[in-house]
Coordinates of C-alpha atoms in Angstrom, one line a residue:
M126 CA -2.0 15.5 22.7
T127 CA -5.0 16.4 24.3
L128 CA -3.9 19.9 27.1
P129 CA -6.4 21.8 29.9
S130 CA -8.9 24.3 28.6
G131 CA -8.8 26.8 31.7
L132 CA -11.2 29.9 31.6
P133 CA -10.9 32.3 29.6
T134 CA -10.5 36.0 31.7
L135 CA -12.8 38.9 31.2
H136 CA -11.8 42.6 30.2
P137 CA -14.7 43.9 30.3
M138 CA -13.1 47.3 28.4
S139 CA -10.6 45.0 26.0
S140 CA -11.9 44.7 22.1
F141 CA -8.9 45.2 20.2
R142 CA -7.6 43.3 16.8
F143 CA -3.4 42.0 16.6
L144 CA -1.5 39.9 13.7
H145 CA 1.5 37.1 15.4
A146 CA 4.1 36.9 12.3
A147 CA 6.6 35.0 13.4
D148 CA 9.7 33.7 11.6
L149 CA 9.8 36.0 8.4
H150 CA 13.4 35.1 7.5
L151 CA 13.9 38.0 5.5
D152 CA 16.2 37.3 2.6
S153 CA 16.6 33.8 3.7
P154 CA 19.0 31.9 1.2
L155 CA 18.1 29.9 -1.8
R156 CA 19.3 26.0 -0.8
G157 CA 20.3 23.6 -3.7
L158 CA 18.1 25.1 -5.7
Q159 CA 20.7 25.9 -8.4
R160 CA 20.7 23.1 -9.6
Y161 CA 17.1 23.0 -11.5
D162 CA 17.3 24.4 -14.7
G163 CA 13.8 26.5 -15.0
L164 CA 13.8 28.0 -11.7
P165 CA 12.5 31.4 -11.9
L166 CA 15.4 32.1 -9.2
E167 CA 15.3 36.1 -8.6
R168 CA 11.8 35.8 -7.9
I169 CA 12.0 33.4 -5.4
R170 CA 14.8 35.3 -3.9
G171 CA 12.6 37.9 -3.4
A172 CA 10.2 35.5 -2.3
T173 CA 10.6 36.6 1.6
R174 CA 10.3 40.5 0.8
G175 CA 7.1 40.0 -1.3
A176 CA 5.5 39.1 1.6
L177 CA 6.7 40.9 4.8
D178 CA 5.5 43.4 2.5
N179 CA 2.3 41.5 2.6
L180 CA 1.9 41.5 6.4
V181 CA 1.9 45.2 6.9
N182 CA -0.5 45.3 3.3
L183 CA -2.7 42.8 5.7
A184 CA -1.8 44.9 8.9
I185 CA -3.4 48.1 7.8
D186 CA -6.2 46.6 6.2
R187 CA -7.5 45.2 8.7
R188 CA -6.7 48.2 10.5
V189 CA -5.4 46.0 13.6
D190 CA -3.9 47.4 16.6
F191 CA -0.3 45.8 17.4
L192 CA 1.5 43.5 15.3
V193 CA 3.6 41.3 17.3
I194 CA 7.0 39.0 15.5
A195 CA 7.6 35.3 17.7
G196 CA 11.4 35.6 16.7
D197 CA 13.6 35.5 13.0
L198 CA 12.9 38.0 11.7
Y199 CA 16.4 37.4 9.7
D200 CA 17.8 34.9 9.0
G201 CA 21.4 35.0 10.7
T202 CA 24.7 37.5 9.0
W203 CA 23.1 39.2 6.0
K204 CA 25.6 39.8 2.6
D205 CA 24.2 43.7 2.8
A206 CA 22.8 46.3 5.1
G207 CA 19.8 46.1 2.9
T208 CA 18.8 43.8 4.6
G209 CA 18.0 45.5 7.5
L210 CA 16.9 48.8 5.9
Y211 CA 14.3 47.1 4.2
M212 CA 13.2 46.0 7.2
A213 CA 13.0 48.8 9.1
R214 CA 11.1 50.8 5.6
A215 CA 8.2 47.8 6.5
L216 CA 7.8 49.2 9.9
G217 CA 8.4 52.6 9.6
R218 CA 5.3 52.1 7.6
L219 CA 3.7 50.4 10.0
V220 CA 3.9 53.2 12.2
E221 CA 3.0 55.4 9.8
A222 CA 0.1 53.9 9.7
G223 CA -0.9 54.1 14.2
I224 CA 0.6 50.4 14.2
R225 CA 3.0 48.8 17.5
V226 CA 5.3 46.9 17.0
Y227 CA 6.8 44.5 19.2
I228 CA 9.3 42.6 17.8
L229 CA 11.9 39.9 19.8
Q230 CA 14.8 38.1 18.9
G231 CA 14.7 34.7 17.9
N232 CA 17.7 31.8 17.3
H233 CA 18.7 33.0 13.3
D234 CA 18.5 37.0 14.9
A235 CA 21.4 36.2 17.7
A236 CA 23.7 34.9 14.9
S237 CA 23.1 38.4 12.5
L238 CA 24.9 40.4 14.2
I239 CA 24.4 43.3 11.6
S240 CA 20.6 44.4 12.9
R241 CA 21.6 44.3 16.1
D242 CA 23.1 47.9 14.5
V243 CA 19.7 48.6 12.6
P244 CA 17.9 51.7 14.1
L245 CA 14.1 50.6 14.1
P246 CA 11.8 53.4 13.8
P247 CA 10.5 55.0 17.1
G248 CA 7.2 53.0 17.4
V249 CA 8.2 49.8 17.1
Q250 CA 9.7 47.7 20.6
R251 CA 12.3 45.0 21.4
F252 CA 12.4 43.0 23.7
S253 CA 15.1 42.5 25.9
T254 CA 17.1 39.7 25.9
T255 CA 19.2 39.8 29.6
K256 CA 15.8 39.4 31.2
P257 CA 12.0 38.7 30.9
E258 CA 10.2 42.2 29.6
T259 CA 7.2 44.0 29.8
F260 CA 5.3 46.5 27.6
R261 CA 2.2 47.6 29.3
L262 CA -0.7 48.8 26.5
D263 CA -2.7 51.7 28.3
D264 CA -5.0 51.6 25.8
L265 CA -6.6 48.4 25.0
Q266 CA -5.2 47.1 29.0
V267 CA -2.9 44.4 27.1
A268 CA -0.1 43.8 28.6
L269 CA 3.1 41.4 26.3
H270 CA 5.8 39.1 28.0
G271 CA 8.8 38.5 26.8
Q272 CA 12.3 37.7 26.3
G273 CA 14.8 37.7 22.7
F274 CA 17.8 36.1 22.9
E275 CA 21.1 37.1 23.8
S276 CA 22.8 34.5 21.9
R277 CA 21.9 31.8 19.7
Q278 CA 22.1 28.5 21.7
V279 CA 19.6 28.8 24.1
V280 CA 19.2 25.4 25.3
S281 CA 17.1 25.7 28.8
D282 CA 13.1 27.0 29.9
M283 CA 13.2 30.3 29.8
T284 CA 9.6 31.0 30.6
P285 CA 9.7 30.9 35.4
A286 CA 11.6 33.7 34.6
Y287 CA 8.2 34.9 33.2
P288 CA 6.1 37.3 34.8
P289 CA 2.6 37.0 36.6
P290 CA -0.9 38.1 34.7
V291 CA -1.1 42.0 34.6
P292 CA -4.9 40.7 37.0
G293 CA -7.9 42.7 35.0
W294 CA -5.7 43.4 31.7
F295 CA -5.5 40.3 28.8
N296 CA -1.6 39.0 28.6
I297 CA 0.1 38.2 25.8
G298 CA 2.9 35.4 26.3
V299 CA 5.8 36.5 23.5
L300 CA 8.4 32.9 22.9
H301 CA 10.7 31.8 20.5
T302 CA 10.7 28.0 21.7
S303 CA 11.0 24.7 20.1
L304 CA 8.0 23.5 22.8
G305 CA 7.9 20.5 23.5
G306 CA 10.9 19.5 20.7
Y307 CA 9.6 18.5 16.6
S308 CA 12.2 16.7 14.7
A309 CA 12.9 19.2 12.2
H310 CA 14.0 22.1 14.3
E311 CA 16.1 22.3 16.6
T312 CA 16.2 23.0 20.2
Y313 CA 15.5 25.9 21.3
A314 CA 14.5 27.1 24.6
P315 CA 12.0 23.9 25.1
C316 CA 9.0 24.1 27.1
A317 CA 5.9 22.5 27.7
P318 CA 2.5 23.2 27.1
E319 CA 1.1 22.5 30.6
T320 CA 3.7 24.9 31.8
L321 CA 2.8 27.9 29.5
F322 CA -0.9 27.1 30.6
A323 CA -0.2 27.7 34.5
K324 CA 1.3 31.1 33.5
G325 CA -1.9 32.5 33.7
Y326 CA -1.4 33.8 29.4
D327 CA -4.5 34.9 27.8
Y328 CA -2.3 33.3 24.7
W329 CA 0.7 32.5 23.9
A330 CA 2.6 34.3 20.8
L331 CA 4.9 31.9 20.3
G332 CA 8.8 31.3 16.1
H333 CA 10.1 28.8 15.6
V334 CA 8.6 26.0 14.4
H335 CA 7.5 25.6 10.8
E336 CA 4.1 24.5 10.8
R337 CA 1.0 26.7 11.7
M338 CA 0.2 24.5 15.4
E339 CA -2.5 26.0 17.2
F340 CA -3.1 24.0 20.9
G341 CA -5.7 24.5 23.8
S342 CA -9.1 27.3 23.6
G343 CA -8.2 29.1 26.6
P344 CA -5.8 30.5 26.4
Y345 CA -4.5 29.9 23.3
I346 CA -1.1 28.4 22.3
V347 CA -0.5 29.3 18.4
F348 CA 3.0 29.0 16.3
P349 CA 1.5 31.1 13.3
G350 CA 4.6 29.1 11.0
V351 CA 6.6 30.3 8.7
L352 CA 5.8 33.4 6.6
Q353 CA 6.6 32.3 3.6
G354 CA 8.0 29.5 2.7
R355 CA 11.3 29.3 1.4
H356 CA 11.6 25.1 -0.1
I357 CA 9.6 22.2 -0.7
H358 CA 9.4 21.0 2.9
E359 CA 7.2 24.3 3.7
S360 CA 4.7 23.5 0.9
G361 CA 1.1 25.3 1.5
P362 CA -0.1 28.4 2.7
K363 CA 1.9 30.7 4.6
G364 CA 1.2 33.9 6.5
A365 CA 0.5 34.5 9.8
T366 CA -2.7 34.6 12.8
L367 CA -5.2 37.3 13.3
V368 CA -6.0 37.1 16.4
T369 CA -9.6 39.1 17.8
V370 CA -10.8 39.7 21.1
E371 CA -13.8 41.0 22.1
N372 CA -14.6 42.3 25.6
G373 CA -11.5 40.3 27.1
R374 CA -12.3 37.0 24.6
I375 CA -10.8 35.9 22.5
A376 CA -13.1 35.8 19.5
H377 CA -11.4 35.3 16.0
L378 CA -9.0 32.9 15.6
D379 CA -7.8 33.7 11.9
H380 CA -4.8 32.3 8.9
C381 CA -4.1 34.9 6.3
P382 CA -2.1 34.1 4.0
C383 CA 0.9 36.5 3.3
D384 CA 2.5 34.5 1.0
V385 CA 3.8 35.2 -3.2
L386 CA 4.5 32.1 -3.5
R387 CA 3.4 28.4 -2.8
W388 CA 5.2 24.9 -2.6
A389 CA 3.8 22.0 -2.9
E390 CA 4.2 18.5 -3.5
L391 CA 2.7 17.0 -6.6
A392 CA 2.3 13.0 -6.5
I393 CA 0.5 11.3 -9.9
D394 CA 0.0 7.7 -9.6
C395 CA 1.5 6.4 -13.1
A396 CA -0.9 2.3 -12.0
G397 CA -1.4 1.2 -14.8
M398 CA -0.5 3.9 -18.0
T399 CA 0.5 2.2 -20.6
S400 CA 0.9 5.5 -22.6
E401 CA 3.2 9.3 -21.9
S402 CA 0.3 11.2 -23.5
A403 CA -2.3 9.4 -21.2
L404 CA 0.5 10.4 -18.7
H405 CA 1.1 13.8 -18.9
D406 CA -2.1 13.8 -19.8
A407 CA -2.1 13.6 -15.3
I408 CA 0.6 15.3 -15.2
S409 CA -1.4 18.9 -16.3
T410 CA -4.8 18.1 -14.7
R411 CA -3.2 17.8 -11.6
L412 CA -1.2 20.7 -12.8
A413 CA -3.3 22.9 -13.4
S414 CA -5.4 22.1 -10.3
A415 CA -2.7 23.1 -7.5
C416 CA -1.8 26.4 -9.1
N417 CA -6.2 26.7 -8.8
E418 CA -5.6 25.9 -5.4
A419 CA -2.5 28.3 -4.6
L420 CA -5.3 31.2 -5.6
G421 CA -4.3 34.7 -6.8
D422 CA -0.9 35.3 -9.1
R423 CA 1.1 33.4 -6.1
L424 CA 3.5 31.6 -8.4
L425 CA 3.3 27.6 -7.8
V426 CA 6.8 26.0 -7.5
A427 CA 6.3 22.0 -7.6
R428 CA 7.8 19.0 -7.0
L429 CA 6.3 15.8 -8.7
T430 CA 6.3 12.3 -7.6
L431 CA 5.6 9.4 -10.4
G432 CA 4.5 6.1 -8.2
G433 CA 1.9 3.3 -9.1
A434 CA 3.3 0.3 -11.4
T435 CA 3.9 0.9 -15.2
S436 CA 4.7 -0.4 -18.4
L437 CA 6.7 2.9 -18.7
D438 CA 8.4 2.1 -15.7
A439 CA 11.5 1.5 -18.3
R440 CA 11.2 4.4 -20.3
L441 CA 11.1 7.1 -17.3
R442 CA 13.9 6.1 -15.5
L443 CA 16.3 5.2 -18.8
R444 CA 15.3 9.0 -19.8
A445 CA 15.0 10.8 -16.5
S446 CA 16.6 14.4 -18.1
G447 CA 14.1 13.9 -21.0
V448 CA 10.9 12.8 -18.6
R449 CA 11.2 16.0 -16.8
D450 CA 11.7 18.4 -20.1
S451 CA 8.4 17.5 -21.3
V452 CA 7.9 18.2 -17.4
L453 CA 8.3 21.7 -18.4
E454 CA 6.7 22.2 -21.8
I455 CA 3.4 21.0 -19.9
A456 CA 3.8 24.0 -16.7
Q457 CA 4.8 26.8 -19.8
M458 CA 1.4 26.2 -20.7
L459 CA -0.6 26.2 -17.8
P460 CA -2.1 29.7 -17.1
G461 CA 0.0 30.9 -14.4
T462 CA 2.3 29.4 -15.0
P463 CA 4.6 26.7 -12.3
A464 CA 7.4 26.5 -11.8
I465 CA 9.7 22.9 -11.5
E466 CA 11.8 22.3 -8.7
K467 CA 11.9 18.3 -9.2
V468 CA 10.7 16.1 -10.8
E469 CA 11.4 12.1 -8.8
I470 CA 9.9 8.9 -10.4
R471 CA 8.9 6.8 -8.1
T472 CA 7.4 4.1 -10.5
T473 CA 8.0 0.5 -10.5
P474 CA 7.2 -1.9 -13.1
P475 CA 4.9 -4.9 -13.2
P476 CA 4.1 -7.9 -11.7
K477 CA 7.1 -10.2 -13.2
V478 CA 6.4 -12.3 -16.2
L479 CA 9.1 -14.8 -17.3
S480 CA 9.7 -14.4 -21.4
E481 CA 11.3 -17.2 -23.6
G482 CA 14.1 -14.1 -24.4
E483 CA 15.1 -13.1 -20.9
T484 CA 18.3 -14.8 -20.0
E485 CA 19.6 -16.7 -16.9
G486 CA 21.9 -14.2 -16.8
M487 CA 19.6 -12.0 -16.0
A488 CA 17.5 -14.5 -14.1
D489 CA 20.2 -14.7 -11.9
I490 CA 20.8 -10.9 -11.7
R491 CA 17.0 -10.7 -11.3
A492 CA 17.4 -13.7 -8.3
L493 CA 20.8 -12.1 -6.4
I494 CA 18.9 -8.3 -6.7
A495 CA 15.9 -9.9 -4.0
Q496 CA 17.9 -12.2 -2.0
A497 CA 20.4 -8.6 -1.2
L498 CA 17.2 -6.4 -0.7
A499 CA 15.8 -8.8 2.3
D500 CA 19.4 -9.3 4.1
P501 CA 19.0 -6.6 6.6
L502 CA 22.4 -6.1 7.2
L503 CA 22.3 -5.1 4.0
V504 CA 21.0 -1.4 5.5
E505 CA 23.3 -1.1 7.8
E506 CA 26.1 -2.1 5.4
A507 CA 25.6 1.1 3.1
R508 CA 24.9 3.2 6.3
S509 CA 28.4 2.4 8.2
E510 CA 30.3 2.9 4.5
L511 CA 28.7 6.3 4.9
A512 CA 29.7 6.4 8.8
P513 CA 32.0 9.8 8.9
L514 CA 29.9 11.9 6.5
L515 CA 26.6 10.3 8.6
N516 CA 28.5 11.5 11.8
T517 CA 29.4 15.2 10.1
L518 CA 25.7 16.3 9.1
S519 CA 24.3 14.7 13.0
S520 CA 27.0 17.2 14.3
I521 CA 25.3 21.0 12.6
D522 CA 21.9 22.4 12.2
M523 CA 19.9 20.5 9.8
T524 CA 16.9 23.1 9.9
D525 CA 18.0 24.6 6.3
A526 CA 19.9 22.3 4.8
P527 CA 19.5 20.7 1.4
E528 CA 17.8 18.4 1.0
D529 CA 19.8 15.2 -0.4
A530 CA 21.6 15.6 2.5
L531 CA 19.0 15.5 4.6
A532 CA 17.7 12.1 2.8
L533 CA 21.1 10.6 3.4
A534 CA 21.0 10.8 7.9
R535 CA 17.6 9.4 7.9
A536 CA 17.8 5.4 7.8
D537 CA 14.7 5.2 5.7
E538 CA 16.4 6.4 2.7
W539 CA 18.9 3.6 2.5
A540 CA 16.3 0.8 1.8
R541 CA 14.6 3.5 -0.4
L542 CA 17.6 3.8 -2.4
L543 CA 18.4 0.5 -2.7
T544 CA 15.2 -0.1 -4.5
E545 CA 15.3 2.1 -6.3
A546 CA 18.9 1.5 -7.9
T547 CA 17.3 -2.5 -7.9
H548 CA 15.0 -0.6 -10.5
A549 CA 17.3 1.1 -12.4
L550 CA 19.1 -1.3 -12.8
D551 CA 16.2 -3.4 -14.3
A552 CA 16.1 -0.9 -16.5
R553 CA 18.7 -0.9 -18.2
L554 CA 19.6 -4.2 -18.0
G555 CA 15.9 -5.4 -20.0
I556 CA 14.1 -6.3 -17.1
T557 CA 10.4 -4.8 -17.1
G558 CA 7.0 -5.7 -17.4
D559 CA 6.4 -4.8 -20.7
D560 CA 9.0 -7.3 -21.5
A561 CA 6.5 -10.5 -21.2

């Protein structure tokens, strides 16, 4: 997306640093992870709290002047008051360190009634949910403009009501929004980047989109992303954005990881492999590399996808549980002991050469399978059989749905699932490349 770059506003007296975070989702519940043996569930459950602690430590260590949290501090209704008390204690540490905090309610915060009853420590300001509100930091010549969510469903652009910038000051807009819309997130307070640029602010601190995104170079429009990845689709470094302002201009934008565990999707190319020992060596090497990339004492939680054409295909499919056990054993022997969320077998058999031992019946089955997969109506028929389920899925918030449910809602998944079923049937019937 090509966006205009406006001229930066000059504020000769303004030099400071602030942190921009969003989507903390404190105590977010696990979804579907109990299905996978060997995962350190308690450590995963506590990850959002660890990331919050890291955010507080980062703010104190970098001596920032203030922290902005652009929505979704929580994850909806709490199981108990401990969630709110943990947040209050964390924010209290910032106040004790002389760091001001400005928070805005997002769609998940609006859904939580308990969070509204927890008193905030003095020095923590919360934006109004009834109309845009401006907080002025006179000593820094900074004005923060924002409005939180009063209800979870906000389908209109909130920015037209935001006030004009304070002349001669550094102006920050705070907003929880889907911006132009992203398939992985529901639409909330939609707006266009061009509209935000036209507002005349120096920086837009956004929340809601869990991937880090940055638009423009003066003013900047920034999604810091989720503070701690909560499942495999929130992989890679997660954290907050440190903004350094020198003489009224943004000098640096630095992404600072705060996550205590890191999710990783690791592809293992099995093409041409003929022995399981070669496969185990490849898995060990890839896991060790990913652990090094995670850095520090972070826990790596990995999903391995085995792909490529290999004569091991049938053997892997027939003993899928044994493959997972082998991967778990390999992980236990590595420094850092990475956790394994899932092992997907998406290998294919090598090109088939008919052997003398292959029966005419097997050849007929293979021909029928090939014919079925070539028929585009087959995929549609499969989808229509599950239409009631798909309609139900499409009517609910799928942001945090288990991955298997998300897959059912994607049309392109059906062709893949049918192909996977074909490979599995091949393995059962002994129609494999290594029969040749």
